[in-house]
Amino acid sequence: AQSVTQLGSHVSVSEGALVLLRCNYSSSVPPYLFWYVQYPNQGLQLLLKYTSAATLVKGINGFEAEFKKSETSFHLTKPSAHMSDAAEYFCAVRPGPKNTDKLIFGTGTRLQVFP
Amino acid sequence: GAGVSQSPSNKVTEKGKDVELRCDPISGHTALYWYRQSLGQGLEFLIYFQGNSAPDKSGLPSDRFSAERTGGSVSTLTIQRTQQEDSAVYLCASSLINGGADTQYFGPGTRLTVL
């Protein structure tokens, strides 16, 4: 079975500091991996996704994530946090191409950015 | 083009009443998903529709929950005899197809409060 673990339900950083949101997955096949962001009172918006084309994936708003198969991780980073990055972030996994089943989401990490 | 829309944005109901939540997916998207997001929880998959195939209902929590998708477009999620534990934000998403790295586009959600 596939699952996703997001370590840390809350992360706080200062404006300008590095953002690191952790995501570990379990999958029996090479997965597709996603990071979504949810701003208050809004739906989820795709930040970036891993499709096996490249292990370092760049997304919107300066975020990027690196797929590390040996660590079964797909951590999200941003070099310098901005106040507008305050939101909830969800990591999600979908099994490989032979299984067109639903996405499995982590429980989310709420990012706070302090001035 | 227009994104995924959901109505109503907020719904307050009394325990035991039935409610209907509506989702209008992006035009041309063949896959449609319903999720539930409870306070402090991640996204819980409820049901998904793919074209003319039988829907995957494996996430519906009880037989009080049902969903339809008419004409391959609009979907309605119905909750009968609502309970307080049904209070949550119900999110709808659609995607062009279902599978692989395809992106799901989310609506803003319906916040359901059962008194």
Short mmCIF file of C-alpha atoms in Angstrom, two decimals:
data_model
loop_
_atom_site.label_atom_id
_atom_site.label_comp_id
_atom_site.label_asym_id
_atom_site.label_seq_id
_atom_site.Cartn_x
_atom_site.Cartn_y
_atom_site.Cartn_z
CA ALA A 1 0.00 0.00 0.00
CA GLN A 2 1.05 3.54 -0.64
CA SER A 3 1.18 6.24 1.97
CA VAL A 4 2.56 9.67 2.58
CA THR A 5 4.04 11.08 5.80
CA GLN A 6 4.57 14.76 6.37
CA LEU A 7 6.79 15.38 9.38
CA GLY A 8 5.73 18.42 11.34
CA SER A 9 2.17 19.66 11.24
CA HIS A 10 3.43 23.22 11.83
CA VAL A 11 6.58 24.93 10.65
CA SER A 12 7.54 28.49 11.51
CA VAL A 13 10.25 30.50 9.80
CA SER A 14 11.34 34.11 9.63
CA GLU A 15 10.93 36.06 6.45
CA GLY A 16 14.00 35.48 4.30
CA ALA A 17 14.87 32.17 5.95
CA LEU A 18 15.03 28.79 4.28
CA VAL A 19 11.79 26.85 4.05
CA LEU A 20 11.99 23.06 4.37
CA LEU A 21 8.83 20.96 4.45
CA ARG A 22 9.35 17.23 4.72
CA CYS A 23 7.55 14.48 2.88
CA ASN A 24 8.28 10.77 2.89
CA TYR A 25 6.34 8.24 0.88
CA SER A 26 6.00 4.53 0.62
CA SER A 27 5.28 2.94 -2.70
CA SER A 28 5.91 -0.42 -4.27
CA VAL A 29 6.48 1.14 -7.68
CA PRO A 30 8.09 4.39 -8.83
CA PRO A 31 5.51 6.95 -7.86
CA TYR A 32 4.24 10.23 -9.12
CA LEU A 33 4.61 12.83 -6.39
CA PHE A 34 2.94 16.18 -5.93
CA TRP A 35 3.05 19.20 -3.69
CA TYR A 36 -0.08 21.29 -3.36
CA VAL A 37 -0.58 24.55 -1.47
CA GLN A 38 -3.81 25.71 0.15
CA TYR A 39 -4.29 29.36 1.04
CA PRO A 40 -6.98 30.24 3.61
CA ASN A 41 -10.50 29.58 2.41
CA GLN A 42 -9.32 28.36 -0.96
CA GLY A 43 -8.93 25.05 -2.72
CA LEU A 44 -5.62 23.37 -3.34
CA GLN A 45 -3.25 24.60 -6.02
CA LEU A 46 -0.47 22.56 -7.60
CA LEU A 47 3.03 23.77 -6.70
CA LEU A 48 5.03 21.12 -8.53
CA LYS A 49 5.09 17.45 -9.43
CA TYR A 50 7.62 14.69 -9.96
CA THR A 51 7.16 12.64 -13.10
CA SER A 52 10.52 10.83 -13.27
CA ALA A 53 11.90 13.24 -15.89
CA ALA A 54 14.25 14.91 -13.40
CA THR A 55 14.88 14.38 -9.71
CA LEU A 56 15.01 18.11 -8.95
CA VAL A 57 11.68 19.68 -9.75
CA LYS A 58 11.09 23.41 -9.88
CA GLY A 59 7.64 24.78 -9.21
CA ILE A 60 5.84 28.04 -8.89
CA ASN A 61 6.64 30.82 -6.42
CA GLY A 62 10.30 29.80 -6.13
CA PHE A 63 9.63 26.39 -4.59
CA GLU A 64 11.44 23.24 -5.57
CA ALA A 65 11.57 19.64 -4.44
CA GLU A 66 14.06 16.84 -4.85
CA PHE A 67 13.08 13.22 -5.34
CA LYS A 68 15.43 10.93 -3.41
CA LYS A 69 14.60 7.32 -4.07
CA SER A 70 17.11 6.00 -1.52
CA GLU A 71 15.45 8.05 1.21
CA THR A 72 11.90 7.73 -0.20
CA SER A 73 11.60 11.47 0.26
CA PHE A 74 10.30 14.42 -1.70
CA HIS A 75 11.01 17.41 0.54
CA LEU A 76 9.87 20.88 -0.49
CA THR A 77 12.24 23.81 -0.19
CA LYS A 78 12.44 27.50 -0.87
CA PRO A 79 15.65 29.46 -0.26
CA SER A 80 14.00 32.59 1.12
CA ALA A 81 10.56 32.67 2.71
CA HIS A 82 8.11 35.44 1.94
CA MET A 83 5.15 36.48 4.03
CA SER A 84 2.85 35.40 1.21
CA ASP A 85 4.10 31.81 1.55
CA ALA A 86 2.08 31.36 4.73
CA ALA A 87 -0.34 28.57 3.89
CA GLU A 88 -0.91 24.86 4.29
CA TYR A 89 1.13 22.50 2.16
CA PHE A 90 0.16 18.98 1.18
CA CYS A 91 2.32 16.25 -0.26
CA ALA A 92 0.57 13.58 -2.33
CA VAL A 93 1.52 10.34 -4.05
CA ARG A 94 0.00 8.44 -6.91
CA PRO A 95 1.12 4.94 -7.84
CA GLY A 96 2.84 4.28 -11.16
CA PRO A 97 1.30 4.42 -14.61
CA LYS A 98 -0.39 1.05 -14.46
CA ASN A 99 -2.55 2.18 -11.59
CA THR A 100 -4.77 5.14 -12.33
CA ASP A 101 -6.11 5.27 -8.84
CA LYS A 102 -6.64 8.19 -6.57
CA LEU A 103 -4.04 10.47 -5.06
CA ILE A 104 -3.07 9.80 -1.46
CA PHE A 105 -2.50 12.98 0.51
CA GLY A 106 -0.44 13.63 3.59
CA THR A 107 -2.00 15.36 6.58
CA GLY A 108 -0.48 18.70 5.65
CA THR A 109 2.04 21.15 7.10
CA ARG A 110 1.00 24.64 8.07
CA LEU A 111 3.73 27.16 7.31
CA GLN A 112 3.91 30.36 9.32
CA VAL A 113 6.22 33.18 8.25
CA PHE A 114 7.22 35.82 10.78
CA PRO A 115 8.52 39.27 9.84
CA GLY B 1 -10.98 29.57 -18.68
CA ALA B 2 -13.16 29.04 -15.66
CA GLY B 3 -11.89 26.81 -12.90
CA VAL B 4 -13.73 24.31 -10.78
CA SER B 5 -16.68 25.87 -9.02
CA GLN B 6 -18.61 24.61 -6.04
CA SER B 7 -21.85 25.66 -4.44
CA PRO B 8 -22.85 26.61 -1.90
CA SER B 9 -19.67 28.00 -0.39
CA ASN B 10 -21.11 27.57 3.09
CA LYS B 11 -23.92 25.37 4.32
CA VAL B 12 -25.32 25.22 7.85
CA THR B 13 -27.83 22.50 8.54
CA GLU B 14 -29.47 20.74 11.42
CA LYS B 15 -28.62 17.22 12.42
CA GLY B 16 -30.78 14.74 10.55
CA LYS B 17 -31.38 16.91 7.49
CA ASP B 18 -30.20 16.00 3.99
CA VAL B 19 -27.79 18.23 2.08
CA GLU B 20 -26.66 18.46 -1.53
CA LEU B 21 -23.34 19.88 -2.58
CA ARG B 22 -22.64 20.78 -6.19
CA CYS B 23 -19.49 20.73 -8.26
CA ASP B 24 -18.96 22.15 -11.75
CA PRO B 25 -15.69 20.81 -13.15
CA ILE B 26 -13.50 22.40 -15.76
CA SER B 27 -15.03 21.91 -19.19
CA GLY B 28 -13.55 18.90 -20.97
CA HIS B 29 -12.18 17.25 -17.85
CA THR B 30 -13.19 13.61 -17.78
CA ALA B 31 -12.23 12.84 -14.19
CA LEU B 32 -13.94 14.32 -11.13
CA TYR B 33 -13.09 13.74 -7.47
CA TRP B 34 -14.65 14.50 -4.10
CA TYR B 35 -12.59 14.89 -0.94
CA ARG B 36 -13.39 15.74 2.65
CA GLN B 37 -11.15 17.93 4.75
CA SER B 38 -11.88 17.92 8.45
CA LEU B 39 -10.31 20.34 10.93
CA GLY B 40 -6.69 19.40 11.48
CA GLN B 41 -6.91 16.49 9.05
CA GLY B 42 -5.56 15.92 5.61
CA LEU B 43 -7.69 15.26 2.59
CA GLU B 44 -9.86 12.19 2.76
CA PHE B 45 -10.81 10.71 -0.60
CA LEU B 46 -14.53 10.06 -0.99
CA ILE B 47 -15.35 9.16 -4.59
CA TYR B 48 -14.18 9.65 -8.14
CA PHE B 49 -15.76 9.52 -11.57
CA GLN B 50 -13.91 8.76 -14.80
CA GLY B 51 -15.81 9.18 -18.03
CA ASN B 52 -18.53 6.56 -18.40
CA SER B 53 -16.85 4.06 -16.10
CA ALA B 54 -18.41 2.99 -12.83
CA PRO B 55 -17.34 5.42 -10.10
CA ASP B 56 -14.84 4.45 -7.43
CA LYS B 57 -16.88 4.77 -4.25
CA SER B 58 -14.33 3.17 -1.99
CA GLY B 59 -13.86 6.28 0.15
CA LEU B 60 -17.47 6.96 1.05
CA PRO B 61 -17.66 6.69 4.86
CA SER B 62 -21.20 5.36 5.09
CA ASP B 63 -24.29 4.65 3.04
CA ARG B 64 -25.59 8.09 3.97
CA PHE B 65 -23.17 9.48 1.39
CA SER B 66 -23.81 9.25 -2.34
CA ALA B 67 -22.78 11.11 -5.45
CA GLU B 68 -23.89 11.46 -9.02
CA ARG B 69 -22.34 12.90 -12.11
CA THR B 70 -24.83 13.83 -14.78
CA GLY B 71 -23.91 14.01 -18.43
CA GLY B 72 -20.25 13.59 -17.61
CA SER B 73 -20.10 17.09 -16.19
CA VAL B 74 -21.77 18.46 -13.05
CA SER B 75 -21.62 16.35 -9.91
CA THR B 76 -23.74 16.37 -6.78
CA LEU B 77 -22.65 14.93 -3.44
CA THR B 78 -25.59 14.09 -1.20
CA ILE B 79 -25.39 13.46 2.51
CA GLN B 80 -28.53 12.04 4.06
CA ARG B 81 -29.48 12.35 7.73
CA THR B 82 -26.47 14.52 8.46
CA GLN B 83 -24.52 14.01 11.67
CA GLN B 84 -22.27 16.43 13.51
CA GLU B 85 -19.21 14.45 12.49
CA ASP B 86 -20.06 15.26 8.86
CA SER B 87 -19.01 18.87 9.51
CA ALA B 88 -16.05 19.53 7.25
CA VAL B 89 -14.96 21.25 4.06
CA TYR B 90 -15.91 19.22 1.00
CA LEU B 91 -13.56 19.74 -1.92
CA CYS B 92 -14.15 18.83 -5.51
CA ALA B 93 -11.41 18.46 -8.10
CA SER B 94 -11.26 17.62 -11.78
CA SER B 95 -8.54 16.52 -14.15
CA LEU B 96 -8.21 16.07 -17.87
CA ILE B 97 -7.76 12.35 -17.50
CA ASN B 98 -7.12 10.24 -14.48
CA GLY B 99 -3.68 8.86 -13.98
CA GLY B 100 0.02 9.34 -13.98
CA ALA B 101 1.16 12.88 -13.50
CA ASP B 102 -2.12 14.48 -14.45
CA THR B 103 -2.88 17.53 -12.33
CA GLN B 104 -6.04 17.77 -10.28
CA TYR B 105 -7.62 21.22 -10.19
CA PHE B 106 -9.52 22.00 -7.02
CA GLY B 107 -12.55 24.08 -6.35
CA PRO B 108 -12.77 26.40 -3.32
CA GLY B 109 -14.81 23.92 -1.34
CA THR B 110 -18.11 23.87 0.52
CA ARG B 111 -17.89 24.34 4.27
CA LEU B 112 -20.59 22.20 5.87
CA THR B 113 -21.60 22.79 9.47
CA VAL B 114 -24.03 20.39 11.10
CA LEU B 115 -25.59 21.75 14.27
#
